[in-house]
mmCIF file of C-alpha atoms in Angstrom:
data_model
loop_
_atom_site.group_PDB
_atom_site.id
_atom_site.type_symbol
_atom_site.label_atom_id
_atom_site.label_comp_id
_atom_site.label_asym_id
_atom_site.label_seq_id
_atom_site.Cartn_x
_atom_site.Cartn_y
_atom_site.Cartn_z
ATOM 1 C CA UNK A 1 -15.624 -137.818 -40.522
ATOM 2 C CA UNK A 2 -13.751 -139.229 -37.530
ATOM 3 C CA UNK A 3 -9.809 -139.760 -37.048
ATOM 4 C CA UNK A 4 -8.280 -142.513 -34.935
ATOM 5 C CA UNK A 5 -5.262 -143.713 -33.556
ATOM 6 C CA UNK A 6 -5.456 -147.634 -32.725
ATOM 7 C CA UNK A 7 -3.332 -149.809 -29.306
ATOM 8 C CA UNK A 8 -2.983 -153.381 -30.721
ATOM 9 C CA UNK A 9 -4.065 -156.459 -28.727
ATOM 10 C CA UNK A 10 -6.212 -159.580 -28.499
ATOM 11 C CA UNK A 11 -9.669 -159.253 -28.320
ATOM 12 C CA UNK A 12 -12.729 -158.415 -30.503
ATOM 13 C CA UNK A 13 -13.356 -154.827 -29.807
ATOM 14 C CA UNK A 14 -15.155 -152.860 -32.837
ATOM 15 C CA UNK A 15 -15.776 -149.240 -32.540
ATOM 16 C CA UNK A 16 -18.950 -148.805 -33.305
ATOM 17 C CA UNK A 17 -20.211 -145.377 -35.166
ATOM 18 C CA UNK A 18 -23.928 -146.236 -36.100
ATOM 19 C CA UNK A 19 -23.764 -145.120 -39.326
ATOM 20 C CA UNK A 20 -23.002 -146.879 -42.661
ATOM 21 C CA UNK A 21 -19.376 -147.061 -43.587
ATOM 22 C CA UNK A 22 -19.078 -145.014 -46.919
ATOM 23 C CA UNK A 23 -15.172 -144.986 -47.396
ATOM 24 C CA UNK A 24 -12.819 -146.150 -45.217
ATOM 25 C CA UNK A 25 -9.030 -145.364 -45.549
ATOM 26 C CA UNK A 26 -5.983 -147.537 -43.489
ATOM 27 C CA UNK A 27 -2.907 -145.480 -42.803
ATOM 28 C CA UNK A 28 0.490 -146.168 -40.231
ATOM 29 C CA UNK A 29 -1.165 -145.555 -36.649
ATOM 30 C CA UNK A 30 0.224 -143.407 -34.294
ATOM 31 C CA UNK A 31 0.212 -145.614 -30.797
ATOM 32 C CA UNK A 32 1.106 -149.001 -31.234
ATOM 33 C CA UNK A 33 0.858 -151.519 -28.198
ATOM 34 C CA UNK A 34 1.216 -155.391 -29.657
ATOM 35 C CA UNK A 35 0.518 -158.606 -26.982
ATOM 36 C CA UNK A 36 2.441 -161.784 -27.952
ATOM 37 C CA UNK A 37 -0.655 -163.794 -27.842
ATOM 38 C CA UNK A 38 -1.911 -164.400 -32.218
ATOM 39 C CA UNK A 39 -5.625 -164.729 -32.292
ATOM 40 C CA UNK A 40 -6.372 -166.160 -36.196
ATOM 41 C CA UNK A 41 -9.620 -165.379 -37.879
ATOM 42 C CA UNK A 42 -11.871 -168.023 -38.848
ATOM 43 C CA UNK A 43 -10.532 -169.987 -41.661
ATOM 44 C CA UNK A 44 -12.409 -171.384 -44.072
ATOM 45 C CA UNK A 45 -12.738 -175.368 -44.522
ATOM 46 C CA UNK A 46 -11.620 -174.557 -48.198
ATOM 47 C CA UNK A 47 -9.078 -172.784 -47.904
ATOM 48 C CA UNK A 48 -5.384 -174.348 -47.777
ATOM 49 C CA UNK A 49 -4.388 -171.722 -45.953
ATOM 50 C CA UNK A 50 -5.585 -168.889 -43.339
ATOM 51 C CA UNK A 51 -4.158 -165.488 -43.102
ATOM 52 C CA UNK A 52 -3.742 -164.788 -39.315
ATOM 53 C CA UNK A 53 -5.094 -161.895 -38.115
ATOM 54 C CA UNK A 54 -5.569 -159.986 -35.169
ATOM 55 C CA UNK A 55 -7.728 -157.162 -34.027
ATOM 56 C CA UNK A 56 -7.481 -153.717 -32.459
ATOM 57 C CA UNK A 57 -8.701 -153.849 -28.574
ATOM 58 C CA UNK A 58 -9.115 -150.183 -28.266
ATOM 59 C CA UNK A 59 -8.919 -146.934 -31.085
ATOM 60 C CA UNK A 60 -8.534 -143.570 -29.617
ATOM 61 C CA UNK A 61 -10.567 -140.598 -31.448
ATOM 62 C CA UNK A 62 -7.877 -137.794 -32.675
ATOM 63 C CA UNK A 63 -10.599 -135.460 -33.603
ATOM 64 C CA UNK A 64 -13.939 -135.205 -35.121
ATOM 65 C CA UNK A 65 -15.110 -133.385 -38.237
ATOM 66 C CA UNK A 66 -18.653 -131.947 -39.148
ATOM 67 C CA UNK A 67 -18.780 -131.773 -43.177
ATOM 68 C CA UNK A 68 -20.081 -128.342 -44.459
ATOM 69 C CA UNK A 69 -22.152 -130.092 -46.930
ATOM 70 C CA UNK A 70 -25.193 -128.188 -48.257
ATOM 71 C CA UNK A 71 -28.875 -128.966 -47.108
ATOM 72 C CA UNK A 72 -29.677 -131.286 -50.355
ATOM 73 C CA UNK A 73 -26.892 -134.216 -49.414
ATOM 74 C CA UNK A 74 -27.162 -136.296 -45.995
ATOM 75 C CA UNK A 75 -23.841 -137.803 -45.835
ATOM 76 C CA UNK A 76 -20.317 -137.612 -47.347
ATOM 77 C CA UNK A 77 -20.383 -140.436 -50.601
ATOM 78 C CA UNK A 78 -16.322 -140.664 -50.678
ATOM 79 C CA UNK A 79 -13.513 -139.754 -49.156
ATOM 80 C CA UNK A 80 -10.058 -140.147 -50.448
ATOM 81 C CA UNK A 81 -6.601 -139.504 -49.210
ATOM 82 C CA UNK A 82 -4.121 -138.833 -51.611
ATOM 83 C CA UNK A 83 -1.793 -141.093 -52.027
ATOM 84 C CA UNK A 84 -0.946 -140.708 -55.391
ATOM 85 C CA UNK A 85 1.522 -137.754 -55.023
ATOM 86 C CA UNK A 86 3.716 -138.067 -52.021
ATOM 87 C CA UNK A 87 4.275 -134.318 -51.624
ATOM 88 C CA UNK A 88 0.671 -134.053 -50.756
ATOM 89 C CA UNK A 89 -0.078 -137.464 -48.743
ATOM 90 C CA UNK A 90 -1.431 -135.177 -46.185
ATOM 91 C CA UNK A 91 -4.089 -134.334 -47.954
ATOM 92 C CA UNK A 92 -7.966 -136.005 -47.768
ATOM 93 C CA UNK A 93 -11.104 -134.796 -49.961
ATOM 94 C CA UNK A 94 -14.615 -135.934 -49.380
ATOM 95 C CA UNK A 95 -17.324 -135.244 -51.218
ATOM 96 C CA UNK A 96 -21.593 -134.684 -50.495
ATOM 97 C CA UNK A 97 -23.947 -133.071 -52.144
ATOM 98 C CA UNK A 98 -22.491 -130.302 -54.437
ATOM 99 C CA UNK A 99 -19.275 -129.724 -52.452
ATOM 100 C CA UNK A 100 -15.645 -131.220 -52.281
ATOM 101 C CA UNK A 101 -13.755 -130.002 -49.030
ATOM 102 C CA UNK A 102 -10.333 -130.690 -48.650
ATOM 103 C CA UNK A 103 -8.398 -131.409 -45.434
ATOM 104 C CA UNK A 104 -5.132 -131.219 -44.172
ATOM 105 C CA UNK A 105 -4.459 -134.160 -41.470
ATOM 106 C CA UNK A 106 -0.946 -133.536 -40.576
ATOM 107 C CA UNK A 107 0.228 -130.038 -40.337
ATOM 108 C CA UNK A 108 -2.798 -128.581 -37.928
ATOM 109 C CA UNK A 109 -1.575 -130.449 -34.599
ATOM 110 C CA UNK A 110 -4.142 -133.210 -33.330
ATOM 111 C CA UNK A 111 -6.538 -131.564 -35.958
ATOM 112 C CA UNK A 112 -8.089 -132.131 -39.250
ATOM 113 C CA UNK A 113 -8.438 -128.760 -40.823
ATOM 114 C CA UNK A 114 -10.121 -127.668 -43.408
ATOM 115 C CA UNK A 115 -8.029 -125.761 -46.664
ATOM 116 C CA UNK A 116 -9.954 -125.404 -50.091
ATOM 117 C CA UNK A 117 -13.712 -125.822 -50.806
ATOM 118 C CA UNK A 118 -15.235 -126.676 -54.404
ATOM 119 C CA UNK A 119 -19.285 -125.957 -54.668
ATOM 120 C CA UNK A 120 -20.814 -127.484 -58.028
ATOM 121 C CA UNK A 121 -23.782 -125.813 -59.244
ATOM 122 C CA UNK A 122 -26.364 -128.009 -58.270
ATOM 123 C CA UNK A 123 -30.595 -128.173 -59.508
ATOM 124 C CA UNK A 124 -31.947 -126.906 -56.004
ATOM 125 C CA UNK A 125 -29.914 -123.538 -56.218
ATOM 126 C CA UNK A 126 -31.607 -120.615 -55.624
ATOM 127 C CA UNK A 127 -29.994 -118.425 -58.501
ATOM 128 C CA UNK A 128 -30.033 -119.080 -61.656
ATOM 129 C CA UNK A 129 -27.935 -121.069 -63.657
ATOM 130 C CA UNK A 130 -26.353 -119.329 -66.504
ATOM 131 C CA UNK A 131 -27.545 -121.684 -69.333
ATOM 132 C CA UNK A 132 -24.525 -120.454 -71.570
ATOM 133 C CA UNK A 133 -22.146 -122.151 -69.034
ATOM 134 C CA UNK A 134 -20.648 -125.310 -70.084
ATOM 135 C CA UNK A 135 -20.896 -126.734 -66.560
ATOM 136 C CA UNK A 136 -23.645 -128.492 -65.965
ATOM 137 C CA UNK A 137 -25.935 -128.521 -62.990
ATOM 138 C CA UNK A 138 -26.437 -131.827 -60.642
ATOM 139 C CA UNK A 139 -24.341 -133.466 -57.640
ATOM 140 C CA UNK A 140 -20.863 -134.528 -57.153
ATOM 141 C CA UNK A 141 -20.524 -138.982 -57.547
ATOM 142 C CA UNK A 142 -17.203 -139.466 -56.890
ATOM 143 C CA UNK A 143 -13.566 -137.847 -56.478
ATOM 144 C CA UNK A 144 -9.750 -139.162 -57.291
ATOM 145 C CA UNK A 145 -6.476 -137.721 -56.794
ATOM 146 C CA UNK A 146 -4.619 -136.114 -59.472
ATOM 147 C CA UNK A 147 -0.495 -136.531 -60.032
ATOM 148 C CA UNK A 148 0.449 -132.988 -61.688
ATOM 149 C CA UNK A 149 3.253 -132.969 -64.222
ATOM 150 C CA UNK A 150 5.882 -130.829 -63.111
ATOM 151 C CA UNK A 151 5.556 -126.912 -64.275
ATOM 152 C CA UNK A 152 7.596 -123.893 -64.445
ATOM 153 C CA UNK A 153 7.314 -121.999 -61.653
ATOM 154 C CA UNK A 154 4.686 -124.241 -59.804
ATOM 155 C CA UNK A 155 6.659 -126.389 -56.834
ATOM 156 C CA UNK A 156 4.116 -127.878 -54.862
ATOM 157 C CA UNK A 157 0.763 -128.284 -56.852
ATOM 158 C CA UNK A 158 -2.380 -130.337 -55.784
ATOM 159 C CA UNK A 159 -4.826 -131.989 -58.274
ATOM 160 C CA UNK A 160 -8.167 -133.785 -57.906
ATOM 161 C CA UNK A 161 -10.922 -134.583 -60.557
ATOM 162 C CA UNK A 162 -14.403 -134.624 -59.338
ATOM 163 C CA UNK A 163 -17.329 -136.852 -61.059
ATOM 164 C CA UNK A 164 -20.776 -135.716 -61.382
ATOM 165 C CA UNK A 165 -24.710 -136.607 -61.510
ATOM 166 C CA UNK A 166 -24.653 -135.061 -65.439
ATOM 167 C CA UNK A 167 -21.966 -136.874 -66.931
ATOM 168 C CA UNK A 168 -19.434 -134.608 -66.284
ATOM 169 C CA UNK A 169 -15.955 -134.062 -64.752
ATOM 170 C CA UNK A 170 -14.095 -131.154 -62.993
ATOM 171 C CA UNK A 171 -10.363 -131.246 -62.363
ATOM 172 C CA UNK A 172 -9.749 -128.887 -59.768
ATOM 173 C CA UNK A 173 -6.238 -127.430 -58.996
ATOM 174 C CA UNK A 174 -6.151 -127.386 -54.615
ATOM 175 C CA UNK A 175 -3.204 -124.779 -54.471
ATOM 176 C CA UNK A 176 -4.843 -122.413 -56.524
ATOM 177 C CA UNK A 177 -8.388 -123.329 -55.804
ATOM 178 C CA UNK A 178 -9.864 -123.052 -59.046
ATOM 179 C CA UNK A 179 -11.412 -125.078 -61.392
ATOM 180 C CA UNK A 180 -8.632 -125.568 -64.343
ATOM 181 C CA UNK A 181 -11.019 -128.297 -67.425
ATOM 182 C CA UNK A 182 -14.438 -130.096 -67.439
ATOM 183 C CA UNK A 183 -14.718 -133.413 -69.235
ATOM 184 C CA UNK A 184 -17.696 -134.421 -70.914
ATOM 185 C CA UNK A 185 -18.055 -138.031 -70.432
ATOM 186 C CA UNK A 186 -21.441 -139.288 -70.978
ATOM 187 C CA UNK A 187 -25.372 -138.506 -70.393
ATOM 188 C CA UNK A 188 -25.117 -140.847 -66.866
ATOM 189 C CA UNK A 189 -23.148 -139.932 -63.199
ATOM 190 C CA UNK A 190 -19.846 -140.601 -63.104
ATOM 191 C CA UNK A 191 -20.149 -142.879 -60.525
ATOM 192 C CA UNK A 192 -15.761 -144.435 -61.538
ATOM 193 C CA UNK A 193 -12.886 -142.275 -61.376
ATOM 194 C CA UNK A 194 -9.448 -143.328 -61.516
ATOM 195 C CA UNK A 195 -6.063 -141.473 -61.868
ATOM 196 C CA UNK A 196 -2.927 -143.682 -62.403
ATOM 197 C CA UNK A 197 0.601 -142.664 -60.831
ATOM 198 C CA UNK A 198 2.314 -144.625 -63.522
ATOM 199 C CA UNK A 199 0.779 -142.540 -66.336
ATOM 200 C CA UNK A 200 -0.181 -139.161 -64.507
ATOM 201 C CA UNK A 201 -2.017 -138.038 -67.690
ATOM 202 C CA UNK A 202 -4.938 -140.663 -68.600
ATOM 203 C CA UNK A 203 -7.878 -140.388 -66.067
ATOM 204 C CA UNK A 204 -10.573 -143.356 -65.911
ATOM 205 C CA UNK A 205 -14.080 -142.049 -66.043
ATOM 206 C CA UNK A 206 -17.500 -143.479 -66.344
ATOM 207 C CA UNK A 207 -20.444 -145.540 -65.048
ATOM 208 C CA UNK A 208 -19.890 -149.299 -64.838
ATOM 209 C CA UNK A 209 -23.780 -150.127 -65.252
ATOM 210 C CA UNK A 210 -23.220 -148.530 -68.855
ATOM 211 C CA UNK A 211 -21.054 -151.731 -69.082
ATOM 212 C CA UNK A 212 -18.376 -149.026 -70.319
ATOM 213 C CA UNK A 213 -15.188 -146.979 -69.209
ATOM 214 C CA UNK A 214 -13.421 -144.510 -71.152
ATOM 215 C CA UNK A 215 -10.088 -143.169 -70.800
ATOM 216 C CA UNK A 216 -9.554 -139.560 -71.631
ATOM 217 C CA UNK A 217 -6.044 -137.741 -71.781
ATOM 218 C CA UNK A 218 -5.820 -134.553 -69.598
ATOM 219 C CA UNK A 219 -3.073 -133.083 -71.271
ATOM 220 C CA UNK A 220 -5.715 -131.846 -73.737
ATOM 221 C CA UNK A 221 -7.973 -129.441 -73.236
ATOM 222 C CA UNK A 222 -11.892 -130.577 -72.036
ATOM 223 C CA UNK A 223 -9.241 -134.493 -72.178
ATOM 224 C CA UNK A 224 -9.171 -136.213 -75.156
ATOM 225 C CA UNK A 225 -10.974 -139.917 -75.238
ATOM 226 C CA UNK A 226 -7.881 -142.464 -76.183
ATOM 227 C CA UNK A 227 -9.598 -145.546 -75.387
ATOM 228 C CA UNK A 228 -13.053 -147.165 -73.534
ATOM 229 C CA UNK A 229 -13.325 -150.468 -72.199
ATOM 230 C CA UNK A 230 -15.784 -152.595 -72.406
ATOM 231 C CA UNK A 231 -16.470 -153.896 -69.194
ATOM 232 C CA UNK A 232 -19.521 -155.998 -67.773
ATOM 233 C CA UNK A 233 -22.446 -154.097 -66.240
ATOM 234 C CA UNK A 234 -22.364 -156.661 -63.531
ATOM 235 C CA UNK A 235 -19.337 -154.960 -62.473
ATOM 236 C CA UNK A 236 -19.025 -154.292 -58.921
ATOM 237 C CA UNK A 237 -15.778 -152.101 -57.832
ATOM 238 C CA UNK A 238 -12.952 -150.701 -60.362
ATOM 239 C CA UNK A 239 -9.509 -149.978 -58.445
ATOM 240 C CA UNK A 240 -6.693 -148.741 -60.342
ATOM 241 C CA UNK A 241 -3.362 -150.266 -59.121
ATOM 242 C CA UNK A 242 -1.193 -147.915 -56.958
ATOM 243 C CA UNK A 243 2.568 -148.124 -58.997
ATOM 244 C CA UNK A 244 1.644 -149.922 -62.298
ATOM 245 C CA UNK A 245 -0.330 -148.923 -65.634
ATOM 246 C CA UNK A 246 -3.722 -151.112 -65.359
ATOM 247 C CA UNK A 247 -6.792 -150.821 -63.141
ATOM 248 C CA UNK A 248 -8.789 -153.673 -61.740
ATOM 249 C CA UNK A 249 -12.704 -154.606 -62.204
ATOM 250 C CA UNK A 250 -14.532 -156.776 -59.009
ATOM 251 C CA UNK A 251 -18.025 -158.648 -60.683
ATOM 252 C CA UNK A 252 -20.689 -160.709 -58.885
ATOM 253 C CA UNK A 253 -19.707 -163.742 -59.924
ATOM 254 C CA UNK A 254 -16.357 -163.581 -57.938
ATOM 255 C CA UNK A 255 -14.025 -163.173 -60.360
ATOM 256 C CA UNK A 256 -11.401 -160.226 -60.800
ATOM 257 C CA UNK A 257 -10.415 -158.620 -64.031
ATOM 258 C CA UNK A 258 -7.179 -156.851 -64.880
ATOM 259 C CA UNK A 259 -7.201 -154.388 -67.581
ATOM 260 C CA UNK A 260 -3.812 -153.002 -69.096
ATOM 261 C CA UNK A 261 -3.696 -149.440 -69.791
ATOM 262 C CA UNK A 262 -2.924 -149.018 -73.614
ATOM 263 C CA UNK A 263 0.366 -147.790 -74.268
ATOM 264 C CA UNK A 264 1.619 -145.882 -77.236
ATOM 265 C CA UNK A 265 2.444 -148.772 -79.515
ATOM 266 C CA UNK A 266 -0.857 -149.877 -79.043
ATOM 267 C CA UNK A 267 -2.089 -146.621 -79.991
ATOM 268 C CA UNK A 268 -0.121 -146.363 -83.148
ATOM 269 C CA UNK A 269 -0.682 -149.772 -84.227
ATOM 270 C CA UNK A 270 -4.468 -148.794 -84.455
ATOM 271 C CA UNK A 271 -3.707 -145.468 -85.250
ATOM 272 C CA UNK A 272 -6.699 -145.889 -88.000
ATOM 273 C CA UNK A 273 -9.198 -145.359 -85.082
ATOM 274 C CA UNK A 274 -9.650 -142.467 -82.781
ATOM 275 C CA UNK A 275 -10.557 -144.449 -79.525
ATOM 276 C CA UNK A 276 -8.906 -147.792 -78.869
ATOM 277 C CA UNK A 277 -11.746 -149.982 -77.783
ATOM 278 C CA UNK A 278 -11.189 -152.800 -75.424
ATOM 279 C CA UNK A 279 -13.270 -156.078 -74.759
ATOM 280 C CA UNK A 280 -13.182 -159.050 -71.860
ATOM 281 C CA UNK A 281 -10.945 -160.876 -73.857
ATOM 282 C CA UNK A 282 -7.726 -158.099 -73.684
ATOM 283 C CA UNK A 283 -8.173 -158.550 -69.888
ATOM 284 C CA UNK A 284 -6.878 -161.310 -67.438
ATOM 285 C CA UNK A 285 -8.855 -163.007 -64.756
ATOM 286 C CA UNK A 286 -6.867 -163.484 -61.848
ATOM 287 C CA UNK A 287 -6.502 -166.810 -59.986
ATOM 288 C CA UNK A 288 -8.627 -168.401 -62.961
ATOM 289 C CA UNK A 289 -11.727 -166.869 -61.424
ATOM 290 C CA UNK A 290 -11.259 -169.130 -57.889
ATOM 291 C CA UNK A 291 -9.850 -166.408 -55.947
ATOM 292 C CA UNK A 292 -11.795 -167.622 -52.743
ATOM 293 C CA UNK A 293 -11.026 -171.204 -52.879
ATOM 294 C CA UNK A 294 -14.342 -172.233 -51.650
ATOM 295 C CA UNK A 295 -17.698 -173.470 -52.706
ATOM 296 C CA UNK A 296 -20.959 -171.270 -53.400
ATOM 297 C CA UNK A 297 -21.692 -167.571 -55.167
ATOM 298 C CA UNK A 298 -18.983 -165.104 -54.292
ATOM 299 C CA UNK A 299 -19.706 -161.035 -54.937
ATOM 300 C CA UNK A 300 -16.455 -159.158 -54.922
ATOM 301 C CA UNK A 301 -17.296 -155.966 -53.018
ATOM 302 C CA UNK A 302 -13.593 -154.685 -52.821
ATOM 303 C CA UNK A 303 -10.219 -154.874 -53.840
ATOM 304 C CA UNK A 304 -7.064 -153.342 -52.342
ATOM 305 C CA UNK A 305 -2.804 -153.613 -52.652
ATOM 306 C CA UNK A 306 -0.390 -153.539 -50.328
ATOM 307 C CA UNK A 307 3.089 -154.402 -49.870
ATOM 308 C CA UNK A 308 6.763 -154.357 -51.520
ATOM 309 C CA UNK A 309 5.600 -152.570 -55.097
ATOM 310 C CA UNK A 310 1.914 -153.501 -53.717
ATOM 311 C CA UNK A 311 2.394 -156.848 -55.050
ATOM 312 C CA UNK A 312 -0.292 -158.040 -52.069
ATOM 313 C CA UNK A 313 -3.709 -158.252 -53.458
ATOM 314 C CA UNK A 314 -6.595 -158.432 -51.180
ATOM 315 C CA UNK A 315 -10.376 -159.345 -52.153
ATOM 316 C CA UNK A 316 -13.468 -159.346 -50.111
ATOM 317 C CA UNK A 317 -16.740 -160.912 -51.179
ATOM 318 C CA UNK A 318 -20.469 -160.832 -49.428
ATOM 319 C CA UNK A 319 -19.799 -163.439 -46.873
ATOM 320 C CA UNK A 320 -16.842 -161.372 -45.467
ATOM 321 C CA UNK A 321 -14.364 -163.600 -46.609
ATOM 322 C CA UNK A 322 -11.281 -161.987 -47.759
ATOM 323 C CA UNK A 323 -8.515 -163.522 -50.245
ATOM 324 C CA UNK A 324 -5.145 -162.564 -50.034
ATOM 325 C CA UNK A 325 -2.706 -163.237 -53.080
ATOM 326 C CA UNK A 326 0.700 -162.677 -54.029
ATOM 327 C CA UNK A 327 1.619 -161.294 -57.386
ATOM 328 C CA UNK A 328 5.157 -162.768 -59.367
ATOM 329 C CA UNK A 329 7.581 -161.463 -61.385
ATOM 330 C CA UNK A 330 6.067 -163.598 -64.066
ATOM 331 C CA UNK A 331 2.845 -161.993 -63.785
ATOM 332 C CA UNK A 332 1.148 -165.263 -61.635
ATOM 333 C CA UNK A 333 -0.550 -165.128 -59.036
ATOM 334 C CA UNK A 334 0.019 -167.469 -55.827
ATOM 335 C CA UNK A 335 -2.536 -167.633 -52.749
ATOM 336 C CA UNK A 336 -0.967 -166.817 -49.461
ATOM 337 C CA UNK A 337 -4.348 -167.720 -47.596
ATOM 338 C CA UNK A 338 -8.432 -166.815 -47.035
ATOM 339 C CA UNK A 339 -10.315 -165.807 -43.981
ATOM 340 C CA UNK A 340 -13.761 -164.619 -42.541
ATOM 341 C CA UNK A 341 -13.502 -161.562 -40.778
ATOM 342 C CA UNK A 342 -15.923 -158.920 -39.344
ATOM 343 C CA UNK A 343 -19.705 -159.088 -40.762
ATOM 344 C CA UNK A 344 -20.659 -160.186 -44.287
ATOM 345 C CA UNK A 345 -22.266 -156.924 -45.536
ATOM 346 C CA UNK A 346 -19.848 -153.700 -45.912
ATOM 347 C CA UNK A 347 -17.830 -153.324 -48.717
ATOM 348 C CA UNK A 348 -15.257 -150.675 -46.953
ATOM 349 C CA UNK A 349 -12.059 -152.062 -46.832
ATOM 350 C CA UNK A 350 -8.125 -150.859 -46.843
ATOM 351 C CA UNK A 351 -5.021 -151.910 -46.400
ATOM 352 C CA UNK A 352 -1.696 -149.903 -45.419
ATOM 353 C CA UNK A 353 0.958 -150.338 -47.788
ATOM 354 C CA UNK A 354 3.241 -152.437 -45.860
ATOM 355 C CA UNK A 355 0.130 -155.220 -45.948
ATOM 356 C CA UNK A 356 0.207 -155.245 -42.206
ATOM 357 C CA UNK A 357 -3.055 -153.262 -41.541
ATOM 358 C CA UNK A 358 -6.514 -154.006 -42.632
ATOM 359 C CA UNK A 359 -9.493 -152.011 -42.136
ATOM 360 C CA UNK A 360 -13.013 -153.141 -42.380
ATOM 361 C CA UNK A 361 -16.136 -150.955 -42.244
ATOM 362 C CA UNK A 362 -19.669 -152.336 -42.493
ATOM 363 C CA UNK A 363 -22.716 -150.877 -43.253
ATOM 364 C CA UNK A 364 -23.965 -150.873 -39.503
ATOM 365 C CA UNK A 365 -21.399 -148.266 -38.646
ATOM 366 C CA UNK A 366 -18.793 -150.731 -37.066
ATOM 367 C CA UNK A 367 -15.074 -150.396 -37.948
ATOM 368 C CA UNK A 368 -12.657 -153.145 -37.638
ATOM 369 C CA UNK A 369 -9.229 -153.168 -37.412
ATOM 370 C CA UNK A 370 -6.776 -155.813 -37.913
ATOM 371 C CA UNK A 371 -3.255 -156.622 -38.191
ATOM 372 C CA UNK A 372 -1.794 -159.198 -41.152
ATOM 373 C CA UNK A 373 -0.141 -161.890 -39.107
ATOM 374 C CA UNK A 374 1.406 -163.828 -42.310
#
């Protein structure tokens, strides 16, 4: 895991790190050195508009981190920082293998440094497994940040939940570093994880080539399932937005869905049914499924937000085009302009949340860094 600081000016420079680009994460950089010279990226002949970009000429390494993983995982899968809960923004969790190591980016100097370690039992262990344990062996699939509800007594508490290869989740408390409830989702990996800061208690979980999601309420013990969505197989990416109650699904046919979280007078007005079941049709396709604005197959391979109430949403496809839109009041989306940037394949990307930052990592180990001109 590497940590940079980035000097702003014209050119092309990439830092290349020969490896594929897992998980990439775009937060305010430390030295900032701007030209006055804009260089725009390649606009598209489709587009009616271009977002100006430029990129960084130089990044400067802050340190370098070798991940404790165990011998049966090859690389970190995710990494996450958590920006859910603002008391703990300087915390970052990857996960490989069977363990989740958390770091602490701001409070160790120049350093990333490690504070609290999760190992999950996994099949290639050389003791035992106690069979009467409700934990299930396998490998950690994927990780999100957990806002904690206020307790008695408890001041400055850090959450994460923790997907894995048997259909399982663990929600780990940091501070204490303990496991605290396992979920039992489904036979498959939980490959999707979401936590939403604008309902702190419902935590998305599943595996999108089920063509399912299901939302479980961690208030209750091993979370109670309140509703599942039916979402396409063909999905590509889920992202849950940063201040409001929905999450977002990316497909291969270029479109993006946005799915509501249900709220209490749904659930009493189908109070009949234990799990509130949702179909395409209770979602909305943004930008009437042309979010590109140009001709030929578009795969969305990632969505992020960014801006006042994150009201900037950013799309990328296969052919490294990415869409930026502007949510309204009303709820409608206008386009504020497409581009081509970096290569086509990668489907790492992040943007800072004043939209003036965004990152770009491709699956040839290059990182690209550029700043929103519009």
């Amino acid at each position: 895991m590497f940590f940079w600081d980035a000097d702003f000016a014209v050119g092309s420079h990439r830092v290349d790190l020969r490896w594929r680009v897992q998980s990439i994460l775009c937060v305010h950089f430390a030295v900032i050195m701007v030209q006055n010279t804009k260089r725009k990226a390649d606009a598209t002949d489709e587009s009616p508009a271009s977002v100006a970009v430029r990129s960084v000429k130089s990044m400067l390494m802050r340190s370098f981190v070798k991940e404790n993983h165990t011998v049966n995982s090859e690389e970190t899968i995710a990494m996450q920082l958590c920006r859910i809960d603002p008391k703990n923004k300087n915390l970052c969790a990857t996960i490989g293998g069977s363990h989740l190591s958390v770091y602490d980016t701001s409070h160790c100097g120049q350093y990333l440094a490690i504070m609290s370690q999760y190992y999950h039992p996994h099949p290639d262990d050389e003791e035992e497994h106690d069979a009467s344990s409700p934990v299930k062996v396998g490998s950690l699939c994927s990780l999100a940040w957990l806002l904690p509800e206020p307790k008695e007594g408890d001041t400055h508490s850090a959450q994460v939940a923790t997907g894995t290869s048997a259909g399982q989740v663990v929600l780990l408390n940091v501070t204490a570093n303990k496991a605290f409830d396992l979920i039992d989702v489904s036979s498959n990996a939980v490959t999707t994880l979401v936590a939403f800061a604008a309902a702190p208690h419902l935590l998305l979980a599943g595996n999108v080539a089920d063509g399912s999601l299901s939302l479980f309420d961690i208030r209750t013990p091993r979370g109670k399932k309140v509703a599942e969505f039916s979402v396409s197989p063909r999905v590509t990416c889920v992202v849950g937005h940063p201040v409001e109650p929905a999450f977002f699904t990316g497909h291969d046919n270029g479109k993006v869905h946005r799915w509501e979280l249900p709220s209490a007078t749904t659930a009493r007005a189908k109070r009949r049914s234990q799990v509130v079941t949702f179909t395409a049709a209770d979602s909305a396709v943004l930008g009437n499924g042309n979010l590109f604005a140009g001709k030929g197959k578009h795969k969305v391979l990632a969505i992020s937000f960014g801006g006042p109430k994150f009201s900037q949403i950013f799309v990328k496809d296969q052919n490294g085009r990415v869409a930026q839109w502007s949510s309204k009041r009303s709820g409608d989306l206008s386009r504020v302009g497409t581009c081509v940037v970096g290569k086509a394949e990668g489907s790492a990307m992040d943007v800072n949340a004043e939209a003036e930052l965004l990152c770009l990592g491709t699956n040839d180990g290059e990182v690209i860094v550029y700043e929103i001109c519009t």
